[in-house]
Short mmCIF file of C-alpha atoms in Angstrom, two decimals:
data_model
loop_
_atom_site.label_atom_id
_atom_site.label_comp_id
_atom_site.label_asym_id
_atom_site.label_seq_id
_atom_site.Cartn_x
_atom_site.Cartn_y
_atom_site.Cartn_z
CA UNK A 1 -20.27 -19.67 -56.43
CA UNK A 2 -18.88 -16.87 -55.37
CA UNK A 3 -19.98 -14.50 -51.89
CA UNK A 4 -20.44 -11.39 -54.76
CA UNK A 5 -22.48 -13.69 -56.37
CA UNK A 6 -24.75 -14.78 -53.67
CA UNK A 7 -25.30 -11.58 -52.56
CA UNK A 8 -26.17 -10.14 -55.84
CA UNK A 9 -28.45 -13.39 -56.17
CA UNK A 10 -30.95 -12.32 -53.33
CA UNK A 11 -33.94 -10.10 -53.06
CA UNK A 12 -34.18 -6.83 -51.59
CA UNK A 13 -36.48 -7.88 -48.81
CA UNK A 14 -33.58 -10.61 -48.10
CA UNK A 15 -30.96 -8.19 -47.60
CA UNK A 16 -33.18 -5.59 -45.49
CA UNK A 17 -33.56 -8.83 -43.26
CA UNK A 18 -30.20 -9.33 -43.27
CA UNK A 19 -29.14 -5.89 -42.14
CA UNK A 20 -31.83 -6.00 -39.67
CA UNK A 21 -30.21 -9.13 -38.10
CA UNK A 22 -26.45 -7.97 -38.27
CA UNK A 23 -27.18 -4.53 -37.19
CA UNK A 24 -29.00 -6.31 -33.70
CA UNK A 25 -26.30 -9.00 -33.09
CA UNK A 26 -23.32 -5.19 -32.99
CA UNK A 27 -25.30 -4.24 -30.83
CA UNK A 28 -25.30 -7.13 -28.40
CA UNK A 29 -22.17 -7.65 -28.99
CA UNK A 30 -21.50 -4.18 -28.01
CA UNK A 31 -23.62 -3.65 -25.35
CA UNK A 32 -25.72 -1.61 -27.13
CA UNK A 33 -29.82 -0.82 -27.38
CA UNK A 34 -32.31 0.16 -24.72
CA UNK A 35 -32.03 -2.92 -22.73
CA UNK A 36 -28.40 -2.16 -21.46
CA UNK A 37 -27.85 1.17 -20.20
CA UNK A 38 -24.42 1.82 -19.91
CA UNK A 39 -23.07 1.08 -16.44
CA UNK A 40 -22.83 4.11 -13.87
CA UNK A 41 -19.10 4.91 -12.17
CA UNK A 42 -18.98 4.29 -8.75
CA UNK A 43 -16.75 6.22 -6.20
CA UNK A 44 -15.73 6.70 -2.84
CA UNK A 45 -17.13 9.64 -1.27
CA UNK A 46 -16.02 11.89 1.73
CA UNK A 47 -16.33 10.51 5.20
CA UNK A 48 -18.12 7.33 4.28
CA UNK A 49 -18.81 4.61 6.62
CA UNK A 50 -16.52 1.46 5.96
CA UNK A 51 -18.59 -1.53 5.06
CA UNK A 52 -16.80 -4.01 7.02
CA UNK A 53 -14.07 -4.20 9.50
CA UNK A 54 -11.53 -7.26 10.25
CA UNK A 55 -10.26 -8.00 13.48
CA UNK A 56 -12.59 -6.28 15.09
CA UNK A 57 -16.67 -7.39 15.97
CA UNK A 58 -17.91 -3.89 15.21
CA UNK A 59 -16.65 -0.91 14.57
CA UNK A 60 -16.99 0.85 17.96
CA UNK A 61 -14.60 -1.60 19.15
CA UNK A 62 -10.60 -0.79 19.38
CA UNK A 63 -8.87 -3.44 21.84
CA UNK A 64 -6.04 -5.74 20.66
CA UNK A 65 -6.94 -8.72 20.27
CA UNK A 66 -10.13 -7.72 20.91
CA UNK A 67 -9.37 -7.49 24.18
CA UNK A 68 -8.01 -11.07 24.93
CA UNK A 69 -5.78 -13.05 23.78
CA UNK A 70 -3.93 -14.24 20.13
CA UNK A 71 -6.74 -15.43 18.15
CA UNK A 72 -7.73 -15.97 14.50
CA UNK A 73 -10.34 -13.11 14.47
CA UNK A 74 -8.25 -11.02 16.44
CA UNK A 75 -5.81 -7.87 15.83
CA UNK A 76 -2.70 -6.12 17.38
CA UNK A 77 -1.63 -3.11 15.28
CA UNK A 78 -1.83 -4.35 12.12
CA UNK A 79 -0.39 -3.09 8.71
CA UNK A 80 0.36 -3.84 5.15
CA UNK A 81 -2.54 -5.75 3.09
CA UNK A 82 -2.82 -7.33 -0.01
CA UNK A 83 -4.99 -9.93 -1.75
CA UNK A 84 -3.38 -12.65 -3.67
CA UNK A 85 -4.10 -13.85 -7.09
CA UNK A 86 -6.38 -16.28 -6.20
CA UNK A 87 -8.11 -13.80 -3.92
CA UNK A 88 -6.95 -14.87 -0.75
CA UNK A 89 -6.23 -11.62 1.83
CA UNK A 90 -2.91 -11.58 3.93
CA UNK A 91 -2.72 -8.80 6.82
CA UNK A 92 0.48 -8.59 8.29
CA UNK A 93 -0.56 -8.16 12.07
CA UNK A 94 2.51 -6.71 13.72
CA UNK A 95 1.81 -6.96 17.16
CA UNK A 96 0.62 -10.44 17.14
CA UNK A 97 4.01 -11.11 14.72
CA UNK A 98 2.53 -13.10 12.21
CA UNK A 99 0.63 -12.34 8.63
CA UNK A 100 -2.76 -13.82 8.47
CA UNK A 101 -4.38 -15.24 5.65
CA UNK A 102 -7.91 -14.77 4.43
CA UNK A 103 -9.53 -17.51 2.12
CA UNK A 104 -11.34 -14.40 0.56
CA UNK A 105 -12.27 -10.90 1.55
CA UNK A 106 -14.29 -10.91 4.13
CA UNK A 107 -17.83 -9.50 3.00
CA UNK A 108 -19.18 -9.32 7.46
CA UNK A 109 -17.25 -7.91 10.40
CA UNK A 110 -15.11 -10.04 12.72
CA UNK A 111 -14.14 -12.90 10.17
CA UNK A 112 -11.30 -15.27 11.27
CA UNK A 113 -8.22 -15.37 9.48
CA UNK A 114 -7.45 -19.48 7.95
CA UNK A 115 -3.87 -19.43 8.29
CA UNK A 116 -0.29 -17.55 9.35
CA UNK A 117 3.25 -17.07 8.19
CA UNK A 118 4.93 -16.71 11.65
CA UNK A 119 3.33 -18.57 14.50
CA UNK A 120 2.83 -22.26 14.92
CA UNK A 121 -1.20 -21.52 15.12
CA UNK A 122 -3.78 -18.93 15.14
CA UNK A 123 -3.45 -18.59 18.87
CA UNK A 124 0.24 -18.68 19.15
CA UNK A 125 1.81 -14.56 19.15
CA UNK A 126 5.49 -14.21 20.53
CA UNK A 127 8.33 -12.68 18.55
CA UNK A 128 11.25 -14.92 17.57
CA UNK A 129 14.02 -14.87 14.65
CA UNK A 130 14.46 -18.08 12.71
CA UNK A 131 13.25 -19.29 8.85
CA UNK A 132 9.90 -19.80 9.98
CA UNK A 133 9.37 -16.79 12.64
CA UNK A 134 8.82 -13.47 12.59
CA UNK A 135 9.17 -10.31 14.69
CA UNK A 136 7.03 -7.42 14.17
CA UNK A 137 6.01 -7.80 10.44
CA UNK A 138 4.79 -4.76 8.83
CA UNK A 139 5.02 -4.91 5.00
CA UNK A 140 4.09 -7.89 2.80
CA UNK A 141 3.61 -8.61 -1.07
CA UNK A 142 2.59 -11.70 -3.38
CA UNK A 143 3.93 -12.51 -6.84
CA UNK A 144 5.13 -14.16 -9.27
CA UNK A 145 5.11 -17.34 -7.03
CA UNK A 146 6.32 -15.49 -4.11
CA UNK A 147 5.03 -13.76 -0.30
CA UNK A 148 7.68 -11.24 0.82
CA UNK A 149 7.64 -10.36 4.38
CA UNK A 150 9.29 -7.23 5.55
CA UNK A 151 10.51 -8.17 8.97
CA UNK A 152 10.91 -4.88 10.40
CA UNK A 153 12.01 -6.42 14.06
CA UNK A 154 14.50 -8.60 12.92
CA UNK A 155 15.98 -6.29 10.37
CA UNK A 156 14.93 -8.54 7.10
CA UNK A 157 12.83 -9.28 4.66
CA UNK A 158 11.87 -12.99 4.14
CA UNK A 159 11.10 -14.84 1.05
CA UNK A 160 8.28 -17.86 0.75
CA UNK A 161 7.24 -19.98 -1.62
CA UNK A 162 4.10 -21.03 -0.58
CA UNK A 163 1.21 -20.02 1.36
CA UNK A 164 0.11 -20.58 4.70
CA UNK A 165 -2.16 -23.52 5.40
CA UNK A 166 -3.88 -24.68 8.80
CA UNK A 167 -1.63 -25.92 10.96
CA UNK A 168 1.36 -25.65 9.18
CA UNK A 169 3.99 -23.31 9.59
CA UNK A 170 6.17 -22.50 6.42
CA UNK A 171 9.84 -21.77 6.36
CA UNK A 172 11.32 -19.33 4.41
CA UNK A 173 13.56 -19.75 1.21
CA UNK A 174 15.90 -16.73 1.12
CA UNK A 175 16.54 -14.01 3.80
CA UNK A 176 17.56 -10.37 2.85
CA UNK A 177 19.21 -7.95 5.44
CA UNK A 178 20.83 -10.31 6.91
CA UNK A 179 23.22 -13.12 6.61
CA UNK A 180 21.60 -16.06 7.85
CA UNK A 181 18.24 -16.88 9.39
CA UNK A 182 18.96 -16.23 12.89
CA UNK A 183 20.59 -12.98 12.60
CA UNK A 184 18.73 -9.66 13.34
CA UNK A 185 21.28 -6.58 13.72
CA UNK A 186 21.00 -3.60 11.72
CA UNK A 187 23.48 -2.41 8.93
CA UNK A 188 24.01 0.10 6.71
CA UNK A 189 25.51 -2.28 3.79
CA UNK A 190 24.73 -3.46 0.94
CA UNK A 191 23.48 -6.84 2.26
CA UNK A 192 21.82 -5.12 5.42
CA UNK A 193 19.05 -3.70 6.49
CA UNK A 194 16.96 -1.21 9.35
CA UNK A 195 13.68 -1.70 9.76
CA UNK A 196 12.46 -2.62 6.52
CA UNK A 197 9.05 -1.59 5.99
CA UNK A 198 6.75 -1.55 2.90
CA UNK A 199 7.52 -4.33 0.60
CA UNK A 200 6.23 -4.77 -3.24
CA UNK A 201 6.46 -7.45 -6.18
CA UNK A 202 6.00 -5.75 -9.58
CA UNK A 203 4.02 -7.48 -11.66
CA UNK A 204 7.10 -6.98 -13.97
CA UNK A 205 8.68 -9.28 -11.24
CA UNK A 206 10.45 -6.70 -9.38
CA UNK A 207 11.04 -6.68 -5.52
CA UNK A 208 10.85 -3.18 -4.02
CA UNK A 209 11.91 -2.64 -0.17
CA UNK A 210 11.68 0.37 1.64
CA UNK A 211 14.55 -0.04 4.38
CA UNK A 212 12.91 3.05 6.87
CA UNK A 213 15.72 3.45 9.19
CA UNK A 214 18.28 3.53 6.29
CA UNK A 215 16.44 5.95 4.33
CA UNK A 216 16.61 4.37 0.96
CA UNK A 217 14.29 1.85 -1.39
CA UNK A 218 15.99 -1.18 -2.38
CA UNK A 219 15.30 -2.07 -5.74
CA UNK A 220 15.83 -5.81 -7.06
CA UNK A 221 15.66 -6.89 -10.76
CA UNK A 222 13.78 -10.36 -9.74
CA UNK A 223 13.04 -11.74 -7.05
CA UNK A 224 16.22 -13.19 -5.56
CA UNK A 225 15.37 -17.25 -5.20
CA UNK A 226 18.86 -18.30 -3.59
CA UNK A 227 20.83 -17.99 -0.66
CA UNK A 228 23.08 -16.02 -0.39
CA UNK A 229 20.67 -13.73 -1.84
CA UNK A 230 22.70 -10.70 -4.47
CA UNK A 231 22.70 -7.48 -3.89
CA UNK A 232 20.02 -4.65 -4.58
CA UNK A 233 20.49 -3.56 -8.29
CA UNK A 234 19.75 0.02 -7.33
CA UNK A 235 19.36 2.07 -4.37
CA UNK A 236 16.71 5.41 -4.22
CA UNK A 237 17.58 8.11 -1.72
CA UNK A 238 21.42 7.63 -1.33
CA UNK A 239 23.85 7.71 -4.49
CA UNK A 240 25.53 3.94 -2.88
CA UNK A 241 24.62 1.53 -0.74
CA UNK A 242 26.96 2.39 1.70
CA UNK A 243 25.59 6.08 2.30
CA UNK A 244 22.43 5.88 4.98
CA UNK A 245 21.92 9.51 6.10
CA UNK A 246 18.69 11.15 5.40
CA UNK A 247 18.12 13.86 3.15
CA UNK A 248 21.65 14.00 2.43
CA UNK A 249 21.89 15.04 -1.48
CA UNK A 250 25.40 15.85 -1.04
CA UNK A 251 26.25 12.56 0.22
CA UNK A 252 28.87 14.12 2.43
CA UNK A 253 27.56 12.30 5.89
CA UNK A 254 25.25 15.07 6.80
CA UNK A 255 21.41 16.09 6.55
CA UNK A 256 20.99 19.29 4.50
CA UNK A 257 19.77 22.46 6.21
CA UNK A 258 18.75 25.66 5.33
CA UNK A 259 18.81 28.48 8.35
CA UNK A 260 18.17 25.47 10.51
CA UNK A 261 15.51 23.83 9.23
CA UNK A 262 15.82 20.54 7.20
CA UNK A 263 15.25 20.60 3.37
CA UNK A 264 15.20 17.79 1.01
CA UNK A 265 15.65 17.14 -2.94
CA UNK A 266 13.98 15.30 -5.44
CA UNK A 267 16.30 12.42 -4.51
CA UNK A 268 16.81 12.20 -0.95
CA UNK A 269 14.55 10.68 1.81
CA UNK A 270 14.02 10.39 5.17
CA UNK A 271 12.12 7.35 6.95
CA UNK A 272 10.46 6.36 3.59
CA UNK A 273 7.65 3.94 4.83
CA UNK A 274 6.11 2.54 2.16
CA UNK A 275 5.98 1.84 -1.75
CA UNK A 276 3.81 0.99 -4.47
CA UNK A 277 4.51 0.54 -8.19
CA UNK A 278 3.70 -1.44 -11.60
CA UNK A 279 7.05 -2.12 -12.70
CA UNK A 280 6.69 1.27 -14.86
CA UNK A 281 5.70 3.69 -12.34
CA UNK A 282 6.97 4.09 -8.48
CA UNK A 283 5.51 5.98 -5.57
CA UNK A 284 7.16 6.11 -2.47
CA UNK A 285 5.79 7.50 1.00
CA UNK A 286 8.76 10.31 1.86
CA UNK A 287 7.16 10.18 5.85
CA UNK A 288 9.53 12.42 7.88
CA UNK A 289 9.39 15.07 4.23
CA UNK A 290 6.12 14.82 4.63
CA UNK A 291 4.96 13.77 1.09
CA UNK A 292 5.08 11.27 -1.32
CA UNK A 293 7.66 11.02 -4.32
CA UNK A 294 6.33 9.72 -7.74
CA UNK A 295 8.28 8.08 -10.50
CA UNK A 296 6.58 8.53 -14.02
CA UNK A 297 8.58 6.03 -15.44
CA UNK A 298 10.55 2.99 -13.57
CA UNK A 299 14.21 4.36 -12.04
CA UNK A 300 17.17 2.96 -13.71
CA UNK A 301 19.98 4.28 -12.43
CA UNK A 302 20.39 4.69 -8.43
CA UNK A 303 20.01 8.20 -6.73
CA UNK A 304 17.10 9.27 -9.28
CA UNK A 305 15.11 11.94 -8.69
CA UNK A 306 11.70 12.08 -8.41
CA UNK A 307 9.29 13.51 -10.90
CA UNK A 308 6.19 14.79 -8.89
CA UNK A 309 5.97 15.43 -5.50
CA UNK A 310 2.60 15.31 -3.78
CA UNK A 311 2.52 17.20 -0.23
CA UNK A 312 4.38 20.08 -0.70
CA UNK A 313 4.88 22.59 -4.09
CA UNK A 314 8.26 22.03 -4.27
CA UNK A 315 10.82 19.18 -3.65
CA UNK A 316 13.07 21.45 -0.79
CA UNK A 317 10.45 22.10 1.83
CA UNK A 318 9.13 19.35 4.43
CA UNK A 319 7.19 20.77 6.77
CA UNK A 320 3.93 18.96 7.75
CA UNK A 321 0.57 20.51 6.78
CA UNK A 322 2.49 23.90 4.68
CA UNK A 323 2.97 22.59 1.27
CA UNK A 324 3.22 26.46 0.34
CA UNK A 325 5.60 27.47 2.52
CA UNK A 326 2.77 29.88 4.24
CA UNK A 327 3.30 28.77 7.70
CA UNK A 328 -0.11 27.27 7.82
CA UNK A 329 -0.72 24.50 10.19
CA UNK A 330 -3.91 22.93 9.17
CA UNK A 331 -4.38 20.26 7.11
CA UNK A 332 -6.09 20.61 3.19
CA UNK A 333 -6.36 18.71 0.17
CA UNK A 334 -2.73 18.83 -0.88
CA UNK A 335 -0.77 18.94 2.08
CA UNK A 336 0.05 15.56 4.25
CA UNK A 337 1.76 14.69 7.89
CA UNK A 338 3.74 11.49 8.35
CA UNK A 339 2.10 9.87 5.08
CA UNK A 340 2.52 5.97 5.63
CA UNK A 341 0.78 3.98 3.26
CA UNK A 342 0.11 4.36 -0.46
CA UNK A 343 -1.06 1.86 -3.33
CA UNK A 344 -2.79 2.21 -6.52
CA UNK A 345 -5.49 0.31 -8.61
CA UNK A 346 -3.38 1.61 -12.11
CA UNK A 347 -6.19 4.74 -12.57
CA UNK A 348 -6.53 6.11 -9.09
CA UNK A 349 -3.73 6.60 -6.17
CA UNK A 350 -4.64 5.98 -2.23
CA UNK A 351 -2.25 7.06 0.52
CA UNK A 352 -2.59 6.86 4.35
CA UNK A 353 -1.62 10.09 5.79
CA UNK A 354 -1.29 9.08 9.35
CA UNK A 355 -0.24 12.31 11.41
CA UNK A 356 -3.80 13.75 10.06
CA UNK A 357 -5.75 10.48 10.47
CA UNK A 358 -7.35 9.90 7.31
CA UNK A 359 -7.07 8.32 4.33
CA UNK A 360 -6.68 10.70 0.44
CA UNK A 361 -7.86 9.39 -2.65
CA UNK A 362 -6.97 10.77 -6.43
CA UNK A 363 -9.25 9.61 -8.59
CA UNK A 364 -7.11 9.75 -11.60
CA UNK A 365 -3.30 9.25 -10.58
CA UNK A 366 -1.49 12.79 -10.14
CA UNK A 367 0.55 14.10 -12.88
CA UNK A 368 1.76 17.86 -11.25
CA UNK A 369 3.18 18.76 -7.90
CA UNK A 370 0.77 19.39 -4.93
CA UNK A 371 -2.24 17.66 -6.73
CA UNK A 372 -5.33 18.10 -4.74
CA UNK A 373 -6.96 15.10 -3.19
CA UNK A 374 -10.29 14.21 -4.53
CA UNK A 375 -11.68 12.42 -1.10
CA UNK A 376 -10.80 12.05 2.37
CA UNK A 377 -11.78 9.44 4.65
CA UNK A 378 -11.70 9.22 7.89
CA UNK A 379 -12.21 13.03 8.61
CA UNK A 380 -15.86 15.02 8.07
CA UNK A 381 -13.64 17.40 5.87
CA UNK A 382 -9.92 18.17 4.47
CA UNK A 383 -9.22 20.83 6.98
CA UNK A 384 -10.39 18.54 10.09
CA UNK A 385 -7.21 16.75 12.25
CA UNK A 386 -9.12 15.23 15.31
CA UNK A 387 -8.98 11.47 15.95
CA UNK A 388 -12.48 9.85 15.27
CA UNK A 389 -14.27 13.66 16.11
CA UNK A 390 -17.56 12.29 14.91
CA UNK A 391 -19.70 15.18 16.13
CA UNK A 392 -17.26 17.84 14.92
CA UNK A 393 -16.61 19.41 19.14
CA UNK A 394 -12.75 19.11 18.59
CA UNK A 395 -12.61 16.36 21.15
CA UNK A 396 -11.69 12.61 20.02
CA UNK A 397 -14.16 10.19 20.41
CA UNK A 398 -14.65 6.55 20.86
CA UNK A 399 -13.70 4.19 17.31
CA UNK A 400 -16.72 4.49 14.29
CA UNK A 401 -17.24 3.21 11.09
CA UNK A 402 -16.34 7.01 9.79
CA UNK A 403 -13.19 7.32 11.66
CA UNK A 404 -9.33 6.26 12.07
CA UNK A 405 -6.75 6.44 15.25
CA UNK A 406 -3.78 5.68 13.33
CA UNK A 407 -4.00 4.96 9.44
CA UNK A 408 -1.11 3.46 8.23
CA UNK A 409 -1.87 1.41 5.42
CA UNK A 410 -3.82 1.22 2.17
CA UNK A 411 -4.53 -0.79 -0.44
CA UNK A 412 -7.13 -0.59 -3.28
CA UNK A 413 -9.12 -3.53 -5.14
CA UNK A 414 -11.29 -3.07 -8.09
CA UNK A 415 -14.40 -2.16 -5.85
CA UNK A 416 -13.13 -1.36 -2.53
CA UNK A 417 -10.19 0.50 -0.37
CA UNK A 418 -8.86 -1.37 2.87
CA UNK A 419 -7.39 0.70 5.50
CA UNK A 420 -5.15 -0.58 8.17
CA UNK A 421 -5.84 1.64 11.13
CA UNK A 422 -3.28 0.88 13.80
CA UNK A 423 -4.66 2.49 16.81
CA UNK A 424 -7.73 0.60 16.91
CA UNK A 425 -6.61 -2.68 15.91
CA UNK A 426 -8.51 -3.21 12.78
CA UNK A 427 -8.69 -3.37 8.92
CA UNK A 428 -11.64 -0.85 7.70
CA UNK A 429 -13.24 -2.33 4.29
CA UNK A 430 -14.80 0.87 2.45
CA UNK A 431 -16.97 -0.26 -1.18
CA UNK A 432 -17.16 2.53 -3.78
CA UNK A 433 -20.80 3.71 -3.81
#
């Protein structure tokens, strides 16, 4: 018997049933009918109150360390963040020189780190350059099977292949920057580095480094897994890797001016700071331009320009604060000072803009030059520049839940933006409302 058949075979009442029935299960399936509304977007709104903060017990607290000494629930200037694939939280805490590791996100203020990279325990904090130490730490990324520590004190970044556990103390696999494991100097090479900062693994499987103090982004293929570790394959802000001057387009050994002020180009930088990308877009925080350079589409060749800059109207000027070359001086939704951090969840961009201590949000990634922000945290309002100026007198006040000293990092999760804030020693966890 045919399914024609069958069908043909039964009553009308039959089929109405039948209808009845398939036309309730699309809607389950679907999410459909009365019972299941649709669910309603949540957002982060201007000056909100961060949920949580790590490292320190509330958030009208600001000492390192919480005032003592090296502990697991403490801070010292801390910076990059990111949250592994099986939801673990590293913070790379700089002044303590060692990256701590979360089991989870902590959901209550003042939660003790598990773990380090760095130190031989949680209450261990001296600098020291080996395969297994670290000095100064301020960028780190997981992936593909990987943590990547930018070094910025010893000049490197470091490459491990597994996580931290209690009391053990992992060496790394492969150094980059340097030579060996015990070296530290700065070089403008190839093979060296100066105070690498931001740090990124695609999920393509690229490594990104921003090496600040050389002015460039490294950019590897894969993840180098051997010693000695290749190369870069490309370099972004100089046209080789053996040109380190900032905002020098011409690549003739000298910063470009015009009537004694310092422009840039699409394609130069100066003290980049940090990076974010897919493996198809790239953003990079330009700090000393004052902006931040977007990639629509992942660089192949070295020396690429920029598509979009965010910051200023233009890709010449970088002054602070006057993306429109009106000689303002106050701060709005498009303009930044000393922008630091910056990450992305795919749909929406964050970036830390340090020099005006807060923290801008685009809900939908930016697509022109001199997008406006869509939020600001940290400050009651776009045009405000005071440190934690809770009651709006133009006089800094003590740390708040509302407030920063010295954003410097970002990173966004599906319900939530962390913000390093460096002044105050802490990690502020804000949840979309």
């Amino acid at each position: 018997m045919t399914m024609a058949f069958a069908a043909s075979a039964m009553t009308f009442p039959a089929i109405r049933a039948c209808v009845a029935l398939a036309s309730a299960l699309l809607l389950l399936a679907c999410g459909g009918g009365s019972s299941s509304p649709p669910p309603v977007a949540r957002h982060f709104t201007n000056f909100q109150a961060a949920s949580v903060v790590i490292g320190q017990p509330d958030a009208t607290s600001g000492e390192p360390n919480q005032g003592g000494s090296t502990s697991p629930h403490g801070l010292s200037t801390p910076g990059a963040m990111i949250l592994a694939p099986q939801g673990q939280l590293l913070v790379s805490d700089s002044g303590n020189h060692r990256v701590l590791l979360f089991d989870a996100l902590p959901e209550v203020s003042g939660a003790s780190a598990k773990a380090a990279l760095g130190q031989s325990s949680l209450q261990a904090g001296l600098p020291f350059v080996s395969d297994k130490r670290l000095d100064r730490p301020a960028g780190v990324a997981v992936g593909h099977g990987k943590i990547a520590v930018a070094d910025w004190g010893s000049n490197r970044v470091l490459i491990f292949d597994q996580m931290p556990l209690e009391g053990t103390m992992p060496a790394a696999k492969v150094v980059l920057g340097q030579t060996g494991f015990d070296d530290s100097a700065p070089a403008c090479a190839a093979n060296g580095m100066d105070g690498p900062n931001g740090v990124i693994i695609t999920p393509l499987g690229q490594l990104i480094v921003v090496d600040t103090n050389n002015h460039r982004v490294l950019v590897w293929k894969q993840v180098p897994e051997t010693m000695p570790a290749p190369d870069p394959d490309l370099v972004l802000g100089q046209a080789t890797k053996a040109h380190c001057v900032p905002n020098d387009d011409l690549q003739d050994g000298t910063p470009d001016t015009s009537l004694g002020m310092p422009i840039a180009t699409a394609r130069t930088l100066m003290s980049p700071r940090d990076v974010w990308s897919d493996g198809r877009r790239l953003v990079v925080s330009d700090a000393l331009n004052n902006r931040v350079l977007i990639w629509t589409s992942f660089p192949s060749d070295s020396f690429q320009p920029a598509n979009i800059v965010l910051g200023h109207s233009d890709f010449s000027n970088t002054r602070q604060n006057d993306g429109d070359r009106a000689g303002g001086a106050t701060p709005t939704a498009r303009t930044l000072h000393h922008p630091s951090g910056v990450h992305s969840d795919g749909t929406s961009l964050a970036v830390a803009d340090v020099g005006n201590h807060r923290a801008l949000i685009w809900n939908t990634f930016p697509s022109a030059n001199s997008a406006s922000a869509d939020v600001v945290l940290g400050q009651p309002g776009f045009d405000q520049v005071v440190i934690t100026d809770t009651n709006l007198d133009g006089i800094a006040d003590m740390p708040t839940e509302r407030n920063f000293g010295a954003p410097n990092r970002v990173l966004m999760t599906a319900d939530s933006l962390l913000v390093s804030d460096g002044a105050f020693n802490r990690v502020m966890v804000f949840r979309k409302q």
